[in-house]
Amino acid sequence: MNRDAQAFLDRGDLLAALLTARKSLKSSTLSVEAWRISAAASKARDLPEAVYYQENLFRLEPSQANFLELIRLTLHFGELGYALEALKTVVPAAREDPEFHRLAATVY
C-alpha cells in the first residue's frame, strides 16, 4: 500500500495518496513510510491533520528534519500549544541549528 500511496503522491493525486497511506496505517501504525506520505499529502493539501501525521512520524523517526518540520507545521496551522509541547522534545542536534532557534523564537 505504501508503494501505491507514494506513486499517487508522485503523480500529484494527493487525496488518493492520503487515503491509501491511511489505509496502510490501519494495518500498522509503525509504518514510518505511511506516516511520511500522510504528512506530505496532508501538508500539500493544507490540512491541519498534517501536524498529527508529522508528530507520529517524528515519534517513530526522531530526526532533526522531522522535528523542525513538526514545529513549522504547528506554526503554520496556529497550534501554538502544540508547538510549545513539541519544543520540550527537541532533538539534541537541532539545538545547534539556527532554524531551530528561529522557530522557537517564533513560537515563544
PDB file of N, CA and C in Angstrom, residues 49-106:
ATOM      1  N   GLU A  49      -4.470  18.272   9.792  1.00  0.00           N
ATOM      2  CA  GLU A  49      -4.052  16.959  10.294  1.00  0.00           C
ATOM      3  C   GLU A  49      -2.609  16.645   9.950  1.00  0.00           C
ATOM      4  N   ALA A  50      -1.992  17.470   9.130  1.00  0.00           N
ATOM      5  CA  ALA A  50      -0.570  17.300   8.830  1.00  0.00           C
ATOM      6  C   ALA A  50       0.246  17.314  10.122  1.00  0.00           C
ATOM      7  N   VAL A  51      -0.196  18.093  11.109  1.00  0.00           N
ATOM      8  CA  VAL A  51       0.513  18.152  12.399  1.00  0.00           C
ATOM      9  C   VAL A  51       0.482  16.781  13.069  1.00  0.00           C
ATOM     10  N   TYR A  52      -0.681  16.149  13.084  1.00  0.00           N
ATOM     11  CA  TYR A  52      -0.838  14.822  13.691  1.00  0.00           C
ATOM     12  C   TYR A  52       0.060  13.797  13.004  1.00  0.00           C
ATOM     13  N   TYR A  53       0.036  13.799  11.680  1.00  0.00           N
ATOM     14  CA  TYR A  53       0.846  12.837  10.937  1.00  0.00           C
ATOM     15  C   TYR A  53       2.335  13.083  11.156  1.00  0.00           C
ATOM     16  N   GLN A  54       2.726  14.359  11.150  1.00  0.00           N
ATOM     17  CA  GLN A  54       4.138  14.691  11.345  1.00  0.00           C
ATOM     18  C   GLN A  54       4.585  14.346  12.760  1.00  0.00           C
ATOM     19  N   GLU A  55       3.727  14.552  13.736  1.00  0.00           N
ATOM     20  CA  GLU A  55       4.079  14.205  15.111  1.00  0.00           C
ATOM     21  C   GLU A  55       4.350  12.707  15.236  1.00  0.00           C
ATOM     22  N   ASN A  56       3.508  11.917  14.618  1.00  0.00           N
ATOM     23  CA  ASN A  56       3.708  10.466  14.680  1.00  0.00           C
ATOM     24  C   ASN A  56       4.943  10.036  13.898  1.00  0.00           C
ATOM     25  N   LEU A  57       5.204  10.699  12.797  1.00  0.00           N
ATOM     26  CA  LEU A  57       6.430  10.422  12.054  1.00  0.00           C
ATOM     27  C   LEU A  57       7.639  10.741  12.929  1.00  0.00           C
ATOM     28  N   PHE A  58       7.617  11.881  13.603  1.00  0.00           N
ATOM     29  CA  PHE A  58       8.723  12.260  14.484  1.00  0.00           C
ATOM     30  C   PHE A  58       8.868  11.280  15.643  1.00  0.00           C
ATOM     31  N   ARG A  59       7.752  10.807  16.175  1.00  0.00           N
ATOM     32  CA  ARG A  59       7.787   9.842  17.283  1.00  0.00           C
ATOM     33  C   ARG A  59       8.518   8.561  16.857  1.00  0.00           C
ATOM     34  N   LEU A  60       8.267   8.117  15.628  1.00  0.00           N
ATOM     35  CA  LEU A  60       8.896   6.884  15.141  1.00  0.00           C
ATOM     36  C   LEU A  60      10.294   7.111  14.567  1.00  0.00           C
ATOM     37  N   GLU A  61      10.509   8.304  14.060  1.00  0.00           N
ATOM     38  CA  GLU A  61      11.794   8.631  13.435  1.00  0.00           C
ATOM     39  C   GLU A  61      12.218  10.019  13.932  1.00  0.00           C
ATOM     40  N   PRO A  62      12.759  10.091  15.146  1.00  0.00           N
ATOM     41  CA  PRO A  62      13.058  11.387  15.773  1.00  0.00           C
ATOM     42  C   PRO A  62      14.312  12.067  15.205  1.00  0.00           C
ATOM     43  N   SER A  63      14.216  12.495  13.975  1.00  0.00           N
ATOM     44  CA  SER A  63      15.342  13.176  13.330  1.00  0.00           C
ATOM     45  C   SER A  63      15.172  14.692  13.451  1.00  0.00           C
ATOM     46  N   GLN A  64      16.239  15.375  13.213  1.00  0.00           N
ATOM     47  CA  GLN A  64      16.212  16.836  13.248  1.00  0.00           C
ATOM     48  C   GLN A  64      15.247  17.379  12.195  1.00  0.00           C
ATOM     49  N   ALA A  65      15.300  16.828  10.995  1.00  0.00           N
ATOM     50  CA  ALA A  65      14.417  17.289   9.912  1.00  0.00           C
ATOM     51  C   ALA A  65      12.949  17.085  10.284  1.00  0.00           C
ATOM     52  N   ASN A  66      12.615  15.929  10.849  1.00  0.00           N
ATOM     53  CA  ASN A  66      11.225  15.670  11.237  1.00  0.00           C
ATOM     54  C   ASN A  66      10.782  16.589  12.362  1.00  0.00           C
ATOM     55  N   PHE A  67      11.693  16.875  13.285  1.00  0.00           N
ATOM     56  CA  PHE A  67      11.372  17.775  14.391  1.00  0.00           C
ATOM     57  C   PHE A  67      11.102  19.186  13.875  1.00  0.00           C
ATOM     58  N   LEU A  68      11.994  19.708  13.034  1.00  0.00           N
ATOM     59  CA  LEU A  68      11.811  21.062  12.519  1.00  0.00           C
ATOM     60  C   LEU A  68      10.542  21.182  11.692  1.00  0.00           C
ATOM     61  N   GLU A  69      10.244  20.153  10.920  1.00  0.00           N
ATOM     62  CA  GLU A  69       9.011  20.177  10.127  1.00  0.00           C
ATOM     63  C   GLU A  69       7.784  20.177  11.038  1.00  0.00           C
ATOM     64  N   LEU A  70       7.836  19.440  12.137  1.00  0.00           N
ATOM     65  CA  LEU A  70       6.732  19.436  13.095  1.00  0.00           C
ATOM     66  C   LEU A  70       6.503  20.844  13.642  1.00  0.00           C
ATOM     67  N   ILE A  71       7.562  21.529  14.021  1.00  0.00           N
ATOM     68  CA  ILE A  71       7.420  22.887  14.542  1.00  0.00           C
ATOM     69  C   ILE A  71       6.879  23.821  13.462  1.00  0.00           C
ATOM     70  N   ARG A  72       7.379  23.702  12.241  1.00  0.00           N
ATOM     71  CA  ARG A  72       6.873  24.532  11.130  1.00  0.00           C
ATOM     72  C   ARG A  72       5.372  24.334  10.939  1.00  0.00           C
ATOM     73  N   LEU A  73       4.953  23.082  10.965  1.00  0.00           N
ATOM     74  CA  LEU A  73       3.532  22.794  10.755  1.00  0.00           C
ATOM     75  C   LEU A  73       2.674  23.321  11.902  1.00  0.00           C
ATOM     76  N   THR A  74       3.149  23.184  13.138  1.00  0.00           N
ATOM     77  CA  THR A  74       2.364  23.707  14.261  1.00  0.00           C
ATOM     78  C   THR A  74       2.200  25.219  14.137  1.00  0.00           C
ATOM     79  N   LEU A  75       3.238  25.894  13.689  1.00  0.00           N
ATOM     80  CA  LEU A  75       3.137  27.339  13.482  1.00  0.00           C
ATOM     81  C   LEU A  75       2.201  27.669  12.327  1.00  0.00           C
ATOM     82  N   HIS A  76       2.342  26.959  11.241  1.00  0.00           N
ATOM     83  CA  HIS A  76       1.509  27.212  10.058  1.00  0.00           C
ATOM     84  C   HIS A  76       0.019  27.078  10.381  1.00  0.00           C
ATOM     85  N   PHE A  77      -0.315  26.082  11.178  1.00  0.00           N
ATOM     86  CA  PHE A  77      -1.726  25.840  11.487  1.00  0.00           C
ATOM     87  C   PHE A  77      -2.169  26.478  12.801  1.00  0.00           C
ATOM     88  N   GLY A  78      -1.313  27.297  13.397  1.00  0.00           N
ATOM     89  CA  GLY A  78      -1.686  28.038  14.591  1.00  0.00           C
ATOM     90  C   GLY A  78      -1.862  27.191  15.836  1.00  0.00           C
ATOM     91  N   GLU A  79      -1.151  26.097  15.901  1.00  0.00           N
ATOM     92  CA  GLU A  79      -1.221  25.186  17.040  1.00  0.00           C
ATOM     93  C   GLU A  79      -0.098  25.521  18.028  1.00  0.00           C
ATOM     94  N   LEU A  80      -0.170  26.707  18.638  1.00  0.00           N
ATOM     95  CA  LEU A  80       0.928  27.169  19.473  1.00  0.00           C
ATOM     96  C   LEU A  80       1.123  26.327  20.731  1.00  0.00           C
ATOM     97  N   GLY A  81       0.051  25.874  21.343  1.00  0.00           N
ATOM     98  CA  GLY A  81       0.178  24.992  22.498  1.00  0.00           C
ATOM     99  C   GLY A  81       0.887  23.705  22.120  1.00  0.00           C
ATOM    100  N   TYR A  82       0.541  23.203  20.975  1.00  0.00           N
ATOM    101  CA  TYR A  82       1.164  22.004  20.438  1.00  0.00           C
ATOM    102  C   TYR A  82       2.648  22.266  20.185  1.00  0.00           C
ATOM    103  N   ALA A  83       2.947  23.447  19.641  1.00  0.00           N
ATOM    104  CA  ALA A  83       4.330  23.817  19.361  1.00  0.00           C
ATOM    105  C   ALA A  83       5.149  23.892  20.646  1.00  0.00           C
ATOM    106  N   LEU A  84       4.573  24.471  21.689  1.00  0.00           N
ATOM    107  CA  LEU A  84       5.282  24.555  22.972  1.00  0.00           C
ATOM    108  C   LEU A  84       5.609  23.171  23.513  1.00  0.00           C
ATOM    109  N   GLU A  85       4.662  22.251  23.420  1.00  0.00           N
ATOM    110  CA  GLU A  85       4.910  20.880  23.869  1.00  0.00           C
ATOM    111  C   GLU A  85       5.984  20.212  23.024  1.00  0.00           C
ATOM    112  N   ALA A  86       5.930  20.437  21.723  1.00  0.00           N
ATOM    113  CA  ALA A  86       6.915  19.831  20.828  1.00  0.00           C
ATOM    114  C   ALA A  86       8.319  20.345  21.124  1.00  0.00           C
ATOM    115  N   LEU A  87       8.432  21.618  21.482  1.00  0.00           N
ATOM    116  CA  LEU A  87       9.754  22.176  21.780  1.00  0.00           C
ATOM    117  C   LEU A  87      10.408  21.493  22.973  1.00  0.00           C
ATOM    118  N   LYS A  88       9.607  20.913  23.847  1.00  0.00           N
ATOM    119  CA  LYS A  88      10.155  20.196  25.002  1.00  0.00           C
ATOM    120  C   LYS A  88      10.864  18.906  24.596  1.00  0.00           C
ATOM    121  N   THR A  89      10.571  18.427  23.395  1.00  0.00           N
ATOM    122  CA  THR A  89      11.148  17.163  22.930  1.00  0.00           C
ATOM    123  C   THR A  89      12.250  17.391  21.898  1.00  0.00           C
ATOM    124  N   VAL A  90      12.863  18.548  21.928  1.00  0.00           N
ATOM    125  CA  VAL A  90      13.852  18.917  20.912  1.00  0.00           C
ATOM    126  C   VAL A  90      14.934  17.843  20.763  1.00  0.00           C
ATOM    127  N   VAL A  91      15.253  17.577  19.526  1.00  0.00           N
ATOM    128  CA  VAL A  91      16.338  16.665  19.194  1.00  0.00           C
ATOM    129  C   VAL A  91      17.638  17.398  19.503  1.00  0.00           C
ATOM    130  N   PRO A  92      18.565  16.784  20.248  1.00  0.00           N
ATOM    131  CA  PRO A  92      19.802  17.483  20.634  1.00  0.00           C
ATOM    132  C   PRO A  92      20.531  18.158  19.473  1.00  0.00           C
ATOM    133  N   ALA A  93      20.589  17.511  18.338  1.00  0.00           N
ATOM    134  CA  ALA A  93      21.303  18.099  17.194  1.00  0.00           C
ATOM    135  C   ALA A  93      20.642  19.391  16.723  1.00  0.00           C
ATOM    136  N   ALA A  94      19.343  19.517  16.928  1.00  0.00           N
ATOM    137  CA  ALA A  94      18.633  20.707  16.474  1.00  0.00           C
ATOM    138  C   ALA A  94      19.035  21.949  17.259  1.00  0.00           C
ATOM    139  N   ARG A  95      19.510  21.761  18.468  1.00  0.00           N
ATOM    140  CA  ARG A  95      19.898  22.913  19.302  1.00  0.00           C
ATOM    141  C   ARG A  95      21.001  23.747  18.655  1.00  0.00           C
ATOM    142  N   GLU A  96      21.762  23.135  17.764  1.00  0.00           N
ATOM    143  CA  GLU A  96      22.847  23.838  17.077  1.00  0.00           C
ATOM    144  C   GLU A  96      22.388  24.479  15.773  1.00  0.00           C
ATOM    145  N   ASP A  97      21.162  24.225  15.378  1.00  0.00           N
ATOM    146  CA  ASP A  97      20.646  24.695  14.092  1.00  0.00           C
ATOM    147  C   ASP A  97      19.989  26.063  14.257  1.00  0.00           C
ATOM    148  N   PRO A  98      20.434  27.062  13.498  1.00  0.00           N
ATOM    149  CA  PRO A  98      19.815  28.387  13.589  1.00  0.00           C
ATOM    150  C   PRO A  98      18.321  28.364  13.275  1.00  0.00           C
ATOM    151  N   GLU A  99      17.908  27.437  12.408  1.00  0.00           N
ATOM    152  CA  GLU A  99      16.482  27.320  12.083  1.00  0.00           C
ATOM    153  C   GLU A  99      15.670  26.945  13.320  1.00  0.00           C
ATOM    154  N   PHE A 100      16.219  26.078  14.161  1.00  0.00           N
ATOM    155  CA  PHE A 100      15.539  25.718  15.403  1.00  0.00           C
ATOM    156  C   PHE A 100      15.326  26.960  16.263  1.00  0.00           C
ATOM    157  N   HIS A 101      16.353  27.768  16.401  1.00  0.00           N
ATOM    158  CA  HIS A 101      16.248  28.957  17.248  1.00  0.00           C
ATOM    159  C   HIS A 101      15.265  29.968  16.664  1.00  0.00           C
ATOM    160  N   ARG A 102      15.232  30.093  15.350  1.00  0.00           N
ATOM    161  CA  ARG A 102      14.271  30.988  14.703  1.00  0.00           C
ATOM    162  C   ARG A 102      12.845  30.507  14.959  1.00  0.00           C
ATOM    163  N   LEU A 103      12.630  29.207  14.792  1.00  0.00           N
ATOM    164  CA  LEU A 103      11.291  28.650  15.001  1.00  0.00           C
ATOM    165  C   LEU A 103      10.886  28.752  16.463  1.00  0.00           C
ATOM    166  N   ALA A 104      11.802  28.442  17.381  1.00  0.00           N
ATOM    167  CA  ALA A 104      11.500  28.531  18.811  1.00  0.00           C
ATOM    168  C   ALA A 104      11.158  29.957  19.207  1.00  0.00           C
ATOM    169  N   ALA A 105      11.893  30.930  18.679  1.00  0.00           N
ATOM    170  CA  ALA A 105      11.588  32.335  18.976  1.00  0.00           C
ATOM    171  C   ALA A 105      10.212  32.716  18.454  1.00  0.00           C
ATOM    172  N   THR A 106       9.855  32.209  17.288  1.00  0.00           N
ATOM    173  CA  THR A 106       8.529  32.478  16.724  1.00  0.00           C
ATOM    174  C   THR A 106       7.442  31.880  17.614  1.00  0.00           C
TER     175      THR A 106
END
